[in-house]
Amino acid sequence: MDLFHYRKNELYCENVPVRRIAATTGTPTFVYSLGTALMHYQRLLEAFDGHEVQICYSVKANGNLALLAALARAGCGFDIVSAGELYRVRRAGGKARDVVFAGVGKTADEMEQAIRAGIGMFNIESWSEAKLLDRTASKLGRRVRAAFRLNPDVDAHTHAHVTTGRKDNKFGLPIEEAEDLFARARRSLRQIEIMGVHMHIGSQITEVAPYTKALARALAAIRRLRARGHEIRTLNLGGGLGIVYHRERPSTAKEFAAAILPLLRGQNLRLLIEPGRFVVGNAGILVTRVIYLKETPSRTFVIVDSGMNDLIRPSLYDAYHEVVPLALRASRGPRRRVDIVGPICESADFLAKDRLMPIPKPDQLVAVRSAGAFGFVMSSNYNGRPRAAEVLVDGGRFWTVRRRETHADLVRGETVPEAILRGRRRS
Ligand code: LLP
């Protein structure tokens, strides 16, 4: 599952003791195992062995430049949702033509940047967007390729906040309107070649059934579209493959491929997938230091130097992240039920609730596991907290690939108007 393991009672990331990293960078720090991320990417490739599939890693899960650079060099494409993510991909040496661009709110400016860069495909999420993309491409004198993102109305059996394929979600276009949509596109879009169908039904999906259900609906729509003369060449199934945080038993890459490949046989469709969490989720931990223990008549709080501004998933989705000590020996003792909380002034600021574990002592280091996806990318400066450092480990080597922010970073871009400095007067 990942390359974090104990050696002589001490937590290692690949061949590096995590304690050594913490001694270098301080805490809180995200530590990524490159070997784990590449292993998951390879597993997907192998699962689809022999079938044409383009893997477009979903940058939103973790956009760290060093990780993106390593994935680009391994031949991976990218799924983006903003011009900012496109900038990252290009800075990391990713090829624009291997980029697909989704999202319900692309602006004309973002479209323009993506067209100029020459991205592979837009995933269009509304008719208004299709019209704006057509106008923008026309202004630049370019033709672009696109797919319509269809919403199949299936239940992905995942958390409500990360479900995207139900008819009440803001994503995609209703699948039952596909024929109408493609017909309208043929009539009125001049600069867009609509070449496929895109879908993404949710995230942290642990079963294959929602995928096969959505795929069956997509294939039925594609059959109807082809019967009307539309050339459909690609099918993008999106991301969403679940990982183990706690006791989940997610289907494996092999099981996923084995379930969908038979349905695609003979369909003459190029397959794209956009995994994010599957690649990086288990490849990262958040290392944090215990500051205080605080006992109240009803609870035991372990107060650490990292909080919801670093990892918001527990607060936002009630997500479970395992918390383990860096040194096993130091943490032996009777187990108690504790809440692991941060320094943020919010009751929602917790990393773990009701966790049965030996009580860690002040100064002890612990790791919050499976923090590689939607960890750093969702972090903020709330409560005036500089964002954490990021470290990449590869075998026995490690590098700080993003330095911890400083207090100067906190105010970067802010100015105090002269008039305020002089003392405010009524104008
Ligand atoms: N493709 C599209 C169009 C997406 O919207 C997403 C994720 C993905 C691919 C990648 O999904 P993945 O394979 O990583 O599940 N912040 C939430 C997850 C939000 C996912 C948003 N879209 C969390 O921490 O659970």
Coordinates of C-alpha atoms and ligand atoms in Angstrom, one line a residue:
M1 CA 0.0 0.0 0.0
D2 CA 2.8 2.4 0.8
L3 CA 6.5 2.7 1.7
F4 CA 6.1 4.0 5.2
H5 CA 7.1 1.4 7.7
Y6 CA 8.7 0.8 11.1
R7 CA 12.3 -0.2 11.3
K8 CA 13.6 -0.9 14.8
N9 CA 10.6 0.8 16.3
E10 CA 11.1 3.9 14.2
L11 CA 8.9 5.2 11.4
Y12 CA 10.7 5.4 8.0
C13 CA 9.6 6.9 4.7
E14 CA 11.3 4.6 2.2
N15 CA 14.9 4.5 3.6
V16 CA 14.8 7.7 5.6
P17 CA 13.9 7.9 9.3
V18 CA 11.0 10.5 9.4
R19 CA 12.6 11.9 12.6
R20 CA 15.6 13.0 10.6
I21 CA 13.3 14.9 8.2
A22 CA 11.5 16.6 11.1
A23 CA 14.9 17.5 12.7
T24 CA 15.8 19.3 9.4
T25 CA 12.6 21.0 8.5
G26 CA 10.7 21.3 11.8
T27 CA 7.0 20.6 12.1
P28 CA 4.4 20.6 10.7
T29 CA 5.7 19.0 7.6
F30 CA 4.2 17.0 4.8
V31 CA 6.4 14.1 3.8
Y32 CA 5.8 12.4 0.4
S33 CA 7.2 9.1 -0.7
L34 CA 7.9 9.3 -4.4
G35 CA 8.2 5.6 -4.7
T36 CA 4.7 5.1 -3.4
A37 CA 3.2 7.6 -5.8
L38 CA 5.0 6.1 -8.8
M39 CA 4.1 2.6 -7.6
H40 CA 0.4 3.5 -7.7
Y41 CA 0.7 5.1 -11.1
Q42 CA 2.4 2.0 -12.4
R43 CA -0.3 -0.2 -10.9
L44 CA -2.9 1.6 -12.9
L45 CA -0.9 1.3 -16.1
E46 CA -0.3 -2.4 -15.5
A47 CA -4.0 -3.0 -14.7
F48 CA -4.9 -1.6 -18.2
D49 CA -2.0 -3.4 -19.8
G50 CA -2.5 -3.8 -23.5
H51 CA -5.4 -1.3 -23.8
E52 CA -5.0 2.2 -24.9
V53 CA -5.4 4.4 -21.8
Q54 CA -4.2 7.8 -21.0
I55 CA -3.7 8.5 -17.3
C56 CA -4.2 12.2 -16.5
Y57 CA -3.2 12.6 -12.8
S58 CA -5.6 15.0 -11.1
V59 CA -3.4 18.0 -10.1
K60 CA -6.0 19.2 -7.5
A61 CA -5.0 16.3 -5.2
N62 CA -1.5 17.4 -4.8
G63 CA 0.1 20.0 -7.1
N64 CA 3.6 20.0 -5.7
L65 CA 6.0 20.8 -8.5
A66 CA 8.5 18.0 -7.7
L67 CA 5.8 15.4 -7.7
L68 CA 4.3 16.7 -10.9
A69 CA 7.8 16.7 -12.5
A70 CA 8.3 13.1 -11.5
L71 CA 4.9 12.0 -12.9
A72 CA 5.5 14.0 -16.1
R73 CA 8.8 12.2 -16.6
A74 CA 7.0 8.8 -16.0
G75 CA 4.8 9.7 -19.0
C76 CA 1.7 10.8 -17.0
G77 CA -0.8 13.4 -18.4
F78 CA -2.7 15.8 -16.2
D79 CA -6.2 16.8 -15.3
I80 CA -6.6 20.4 -14.3
V81 CA -9.3 22.7 -13.2
S82 CA -7.7 26.2 -13.4
A83 CA -5.1 28.2 -15.2
G84 CA -3.1 28.1 -12.0
E85 CA -2.9 24.3 -12.2
L86 CA -1.9 24.6 -15.9
Y87 CA 0.9 26.9 -14.8
R88 CA 2.1 24.3 -12.3
V89 CA 2.0 21.5 -14.8
R90 CA 4.0 23.6 -17.3
R91 CA 6.5 24.7 -14.7
A92 CA 7.0 21.0 -13.8
G93 CA 7.7 20.2 -17.4
G94 CA 4.4 18.5 -18.2
K95 CA 3.3 18.5 -21.9
A96 CA 0.3 20.7 -22.6
R97 CA -1.0 18.3 -25.1
D98 CA -1.4 15.7 -22.3
V99 CA -3.6 18.0 -20.3
V100 CA -7.4 17.9 -19.9
F101 CA -9.2 20.8 -18.4
A102 CA -12.5 20.4 -16.4
G103 CA -14.4 22.6 -14.0
V104 CA -17.7 24.4 -14.1
G105 CA -16.4 27.9 -13.9
K106 CA -13.6 28.3 -16.5
T107 CA -13.2 32.0 -17.4
A108 CA -12.4 33.4 -20.8
D109 CA -9.0 34.3 -19.6
E110 CA -8.3 30.8 -18.4
M111 CA -9.6 29.3 -21.7
E112 CA -7.3 31.7 -23.6
Q113 CA -4.2 30.6 -21.6
A114 CA -5.1 26.9 -22.1
I115 CA -5.7 27.4 -25.9
R116 CA -2.4 29.3 -26.3
A117 CA -0.6 26.5 -24.4
G118 CA -2.2 23.9 -26.7
I119 CA -3.8 21.6 -24.2
G120 CA -5.2 18.3 -25.3
M121 CA -8.8 18.7 -24.4
F122 CA -11.4 20.8 -22.6
N123 CA -14.1 19.0 -20.6
I124 CA -17.1 21.2 -21.1
E125 CA -19.6 21.4 -18.2
S126 CA -22.4 23.7 -19.6
W127 CA -23.8 25.1 -22.8
S128 CA -22.8 28.6 -21.8
E129 CA -19.3 27.4 -21.4
A130 CA -19.4 25.7 -24.8
K131 CA -20.4 29.1 -26.4
L132 CA -17.7 31.0 -24.6
L133 CA -15.0 28.5 -25.5
D134 CA -16.1 28.7 -29.2
R135 CA -15.9 32.5 -29.1
T136 CA -12.6 32.5 -27.4
A137 CA -11.1 29.9 -29.8
S138 CA -12.5 31.9 -32.7
K139 CA -10.9 35.1 -31.4
L140 CA -7.5 33.4 -31.3
G141 CA -8.1 31.7 -34.7
R142 CA -7.6 28.3 -33.2
R143 CA -9.6 25.0 -33.2
V144 CA -9.8 23.2 -30.0
R145 CA -10.8 19.7 -28.9
A146 CA -13.4 19.0 -26.3
A147 CA -15.6 16.5 -24.6
F148 CA -18.9 17.1 -23.0
R149 CA -19.0 16.1 -19.3
L150 CA -22.1 14.1 -18.9
N151 CA -23.8 13.6 -15.5
P152 CA -25.1 10.0 -15.4
D153 CA -27.1 10.4 -12.2
V154 CA -25.6 7.5 -10.3
D155 CA -24.9 7.2 -6.6
A156 CA -21.2 6.7 -6.0
H157 CA -21.8 5.7 -2.3
T158 CA -19.3 8.2 -0.9
H159 CA -19.4 11.3 1.2
A160 CA -22.1 13.9 0.1
H161 CA -19.4 16.6 -0.3
V162 CA -17.4 14.5 -2.8
T163 CA -20.3 13.1 -4.8
T164 CA -20.5 14.7 -8.3
G165 CA -22.5 12.4 -10.5
R166 CA -26.0 12.9 -9.1
K167 CA -28.5 15.0 -11.0
D168 CA -28.6 17.6 -8.2
N169 CA -24.8 18.2 -8.4
K170 CA -23.5 21.2 -10.2
F171 CA -21.2 19.1 -12.4
G172 CA -21.7 18.0 -16.0
L173 CA -24.7 18.1 -18.3
P174 CA -27.7 15.8 -17.9
I175 CA -27.0 12.6 -19.8
E176 CA -30.5 12.4 -21.1
E177 CA -29.9 15.7 -23.0
A178 CA -26.8 14.3 -24.7
E179 CA -28.4 14.0 -28.2
D180 CA -29.8 17.4 -28.1
L181 CA -26.5 18.8 -26.9
F182 CA -24.4 17.2 -29.5
A183 CA -26.8 18.2 -32.2
R184 CA -26.7 21.8 -31.0
A185 CA -22.9 21.7 -30.9
R186 CA -22.8 20.4 -34.5
R187 CA -25.1 23.2 -35.6
S188 CA -23.5 26.1 -33.8
L189 CA -20.0 25.5 -32.6
R190 CA -17.5 26.4 -35.2
Q191 CA -14.1 26.1 -33.5
I192 CA -14.7 23.2 -31.2
E193 CA -14.3 19.6 -32.3
I194 CA -16.4 17.6 -29.8
M195 CA -14.7 14.3 -29.8
G196 CA -15.8 12.5 -26.7
V197 CA -17.6 12.1 -23.5
H198 CA -16.3 12.9 -20.0
M199 CA -17.6 11.7 -16.6
H200 CA -16.5 12.0 -13.0
I201 CA -19.0 10.6 -10.5
G202 CA -17.2 11.3 -7.2
S203 CA -14.2 10.7 -5.1
Q204 CA -13.1 8.0 -2.6
I205 CA -15.3 5.5 -4.4
T206 CA -14.5 2.0 -3.0
E207 CA -16.6 -0.2 -5.2
V208 CA -16.6 -0.8 -8.9
A209 CA -20.4 -1.0 -9.3
P210 CA -21.0 2.8 -9.5
Y211 CA -18.4 3.0 -12.3
T212 CA -19.9 0.1 -14.3
K213 CA -23.4 1.7 -13.9
A214 CA -22.2 5.0 -15.1
L215 CA -20.2 3.4 -17.9
A216 CA -23.2 1.5 -19.1
R217 CA -25.2 4.8 -19.3
A218 CA -22.3 6.5 -21.1
L219 CA -22.0 3.7 -23.6
A220 CA -25.8 3.8 -24.3
A221 CA -25.6 7.5 -24.9
I222 CA -22.6 7.1 -27.1
R223 CA -24.5 4.4 -29.2
R224 CA -27.4 6.9 -29.7
L225 CA -25.0 9.7 -30.6
R226 CA -23.1 7.6 -33.1
A227 CA -26.4 6.5 -34.7
R228 CA -27.0 10.2 -35.3
G229 CA -23.6 10.5 -37.0
H230 CA -21.5 12.0 -34.2
E231 CA -18.0 10.8 -34.1
I232 CA -17.1 9.8 -30.5
R233 CA -13.5 8.8 -30.1
T234 CA -12.7 9.2 -26.4
L235 CA -14.3 8.3 -23.2
N236 CA -12.9 9.9 -20.0
L237 CA -14.1 8.1 -16.9
G238 CA -12.7 10.7 -14.5
G239 CA -11.1 9.8 -11.2
G240 CA -12.4 8.8 -7.8
L241 CA -10.7 5.5 -7.0
G242 CA -10.8 5.1 -3.3
I243 CA -7.9 4.3 -1.0
V244 CA -7.4 2.9 2.5
Y245 CA -7.6 5.4 5.3
H246 CA -9.0 3.1 8.0
R247 CA -11.0 -0.1 7.4
E248 CA -12.0 0.5 3.8
R249 CA -11.6 -2.3 1.4
P250 CA -11.4 -0.4 -1.9
S251 CA -11.4 -2.3 -5.2
T252 CA -7.9 -2.5 -6.6
A253 CA -6.7 -1.1 -9.9
K254 CA -6.8 -4.6 -11.3
E255 CA -10.4 -5.1 -10.2
F256 CA -11.4 -1.7 -11.5
A257 CA -9.8 -2.4 -14.9
A258 CA -11.3 -6.0 -15.0
A259 CA -14.7 -4.5 -14.4
I260 CA -14.7 -1.9 -17.1
L261 CA -12.5 -3.3 -19.8
P262 CA -14.9 -6.0 -21.0
L263 CA -17.6 -3.3 -21.4
L264 CA -15.2 -1.3 -23.6
R265 CA -14.2 -4.1 -25.8
G266 CA -14.9 -3.4 -29.5
Q267 CA -16.2 0.0 -28.7
N268 CA -13.4 1.8 -30.5
L269 CA -13.0 4.3 -27.7
R270 CA -9.8 5.8 -26.4
L271 CA -10.0 5.6 -22.6
L272 CA -8.8 8.4 -20.3
I273 CA -8.8 8.3 -16.5
E274 CA -8.1 11.0 -14.0
P275 CA -6.9 9.5 -10.7
G276 CA -5.8 11.9 -8.0
R277 CA -6.1 10.4 -4.5
F278 CA -5.2 6.9 -5.8
V279 CA -1.8 8.1 -6.9
V280 CA -0.8 10.3 -4.0
G281 CA -3.2 9.7 -1.0
N282 CA -1.2 7.0 0.7
A283 CA 2.1 8.6 -0.5
G284 CA 2.0 11.4 2.1
I285 CA 2.0 11.9 5.9
L286 CA 1.7 15.0 8.0
V287 CA 4.3 15.1 10.7
T288 CA 3.4 17.1 13.8
R289 CA 4.6 17.6 17.3
V290 CA 2.7 17.3 20.5
I291 CA 2.7 20.6 22.4
Y292 CA 0.4 20.0 25.4
L293 CA -1.9 17.5 27.0
K294 CA -5.0 18.9 28.4
E295 CA -7.4 16.9 30.5
T296 CA -10.9 18.1 31.3
P297 CA -13.5 16.2 33.3
S298 CA -15.0 14.8 30.1
R299 CA -12.1 14.6 27.6
T300 CA -8.4 14.2 27.0
F301 CA -7.0 16.6 24.4
V302 CA -3.7 16.1 22.7
I303 CA -2.8 19.5 21.4
V304 CA -0.4 19.4 18.4
D305 CA 1.3 22.0 16.3
S306 CA -0.8 21.3 13.2
G307 CA -4.4 21.8 12.7
M308 CA -7.3 22.3 10.3
N309 CA -5.4 24.9 8.4
D310 CA -2.9 22.2 7.4
L311 CA -5.3 19.3 7.0
I312 CA -8.9 20.2 6.7
R313 CA -10.3 16.8 5.8
P314 CA -11.3 15.7 9.3
S315 CA -13.1 18.9 10.0
L316 CA -14.7 19.2 6.5
Y317 CA -15.7 15.6 5.8
D318 CA -15.3 13.9 9.2
A319 CA -12.5 12.0 7.4
Y320 CA -10.6 9.4 9.3
H321 CA -6.8 9.7 9.2
E322 CA -4.7 7.3 11.2
V323 CA -2.3 8.9 13.7
V324 CA 0.8 7.0 14.6
P325 CA 3.9 7.8 16.6
L326 CA 7.3 8.3 15.0
A327 CA 9.0 6.3 17.8
L328 CA 7.0 3.2 18.7
R329 CA 8.8 2.6 22.0
A330 CA 8.2 6.1 23.4
S331 CA 4.5 5.6 23.0
R332 CA 4.0 2.4 24.9
G333 CA 1.5 2.6 27.8
P334 CA -2.1 2.1 28.5
R335 CA -4.5 3.2 25.8
R336 CA -6.9 6.0 26.3
R337 CA -9.5 7.7 24.2
V338 CA -8.2 11.1 23.1
D339 CA -9.0 14.0 20.7
I340 CA -6.0 15.2 18.7
V341 CA -6.6 18.9 18.1
G342 CA -4.7 21.8 16.7
P343 CA -4.0 25.4 17.9
I344 CA -6.7 27.0 15.7
C345 CA -9.5 28.9 17.4
E346 CA -12.4 26.7 16.1
S347 CA -14.0 23.8 17.8
A348 CA -13.9 22.1 14.3
D349 CA -10.1 22.1 14.6
F350 CA -9.3 18.5 15.1
L351 CA -7.2 15.9 13.3
A352 CA -8.7 12.9 15.1
K353 CA -11.6 12.4 17.5
D354 CA -12.2 9.7 20.1
R355 CA -9.0 7.9 19.1
L356 CA -8.0 5.0 21.3
M357 CA -4.2 5.2 21.7
P358 CA -1.4 5.4 24.3
I359 CA -1.3 9.1 25.3
P360 CA 1.5 10.8 23.5
K361 CA 3.7 13.0 25.6
P362 CA 4.6 16.7 25.0
D363 CA 7.3 17.1 22.4
Q364 CA 6.7 13.6 20.9
L365 CA 6.3 13.5 17.1
V366 CA 3.4 11.9 15.5
A367 CA 2.4 11.3 11.8
V368 CA -1.0 11.7 10.4
R369 CA -1.2 9.2 7.7
S370 CA -2.7 9.2 4.2
A371 CA -2.3 13.0 3.9
G372 CA -0.8 13.0 0.5
A373 CA -4.1 13.9 -1.3
F374 CA -6.1 17.0 -0.5
G375 CA -3.7 17.9 2.3
F376 CA -1.3 20.7 1.5
V377 CA -3.5 21.9 -1.5
M378 CA -6.4 22.6 0.8
S379 CA -4.3 24.2 3.5
S380 CA -4.6 27.9 4.4
N381 CA -3.0 30.7 6.5
Y382 CA -6.0 30.9 8.9
N383 CA -5.0 32.2 12.3
G384 CA -1.9 33.7 10.8
R385 CA -0.2 30.4 10.4
P386 CA 2.5 29.9 7.7
R387 CA 1.8 26.9 5.5
A388 CA 3.8 23.8 6.2
A389 CA 7.0 22.6 4.5
E390 CA 6.8 19.8 2.0
V391 CA 9.5 17.1 1.7
L392 CA 10.0 14.6 -1.0
V393 CA 11.7 11.2 -0.3
D394 CA 13.2 9.0 -2.9
G395 CA 14.9 5.9 -1.6
G396 CA 17.5 7.1 0.8
R397 CA 17.4 10.8 -0.3
F398 CA 15.1 13.6 0.7
W399 CA 14.7 17.2 -0.3
T400 CA 12.6 20.1 1.0
V401 CA 10.6 20.7 -2.1
R402 CA 8.6 23.6 -0.6
R403 CA 10.1 25.5 2.3
R404 CA 7.9 26.4 5.2
E405 CA 6.3 29.8 4.7
T406 CA 7.6 32.7 6.8
H407 CA 5.8 35.6 8.4
A408 CA 6.8 37.8 5.5
D409 CA 5.0 35.3 3.2
L410 CA 1.8 35.9 5.2
V411 CA 1.7 39.6 4.2
R412 CA 3.1 39.2 0.7
G413 CA 1.0 41.2 -1.7
E414 CA -0.6 43.4 0.9
T415 CA -0.1 47.2 1.0
V416 CA -1.2 49.8 3.5
P417 CA -2.4 52.9 1.6
E418 CA -0.3 56.1 2.2
A419 CA -3.4 57.9 3.5
I420 CA -4.0 55.3 6.2
L421 CA -0.4 55.6 7.3
R422 CA -0.7 59.4 7.5
G423 CA -3.8 59.0 9.7
R424 CA -7.3 58.8 8.3
R425 CA -9.2 62.0 7.5
R426 CA -12.7 62.3 6.2
S427 CA -12.8 63.1 2.5
Ligands
LLP1 N1 -11.4 14.4 -12.2 C1 -12.3 15.4 -11.8 C2 -13.1 16.1 -12.8 C3 -12.5 15.7 -10.4 O1 -13.4 16.6 -10.1 C4 -11.7 15.0 -9.5 C5 -11.8 15.3 -8.0 C6 -10.8 14.1 -9.9 C7 -10.7 13.8 -11.3 C8 -9.9 13.3 -9.0 O2 -10.6 12.6 -8.1 P1 -9.8 11.5 -7.1 O3 -9.3 10.4 -8.0 O4 -8.7 12.2 -6.4 O5 -10.9 11.0 -6.2 N2 -11.3 17.4 -1.3 C9 -12.0 16.1 -1.3 C10 -12.0 15.5 -2.7 C11 -12.5 16.4 -3.8 C12 -12.4 15.7 -5.2 C13 -12.8 16.7 -6.2 N3 -12.7 16.2 -7.6 C14 -11.4 15.2 -0.3 O6 -10.4 15.6 0.4 O7 -11.8 14.1 -0.1

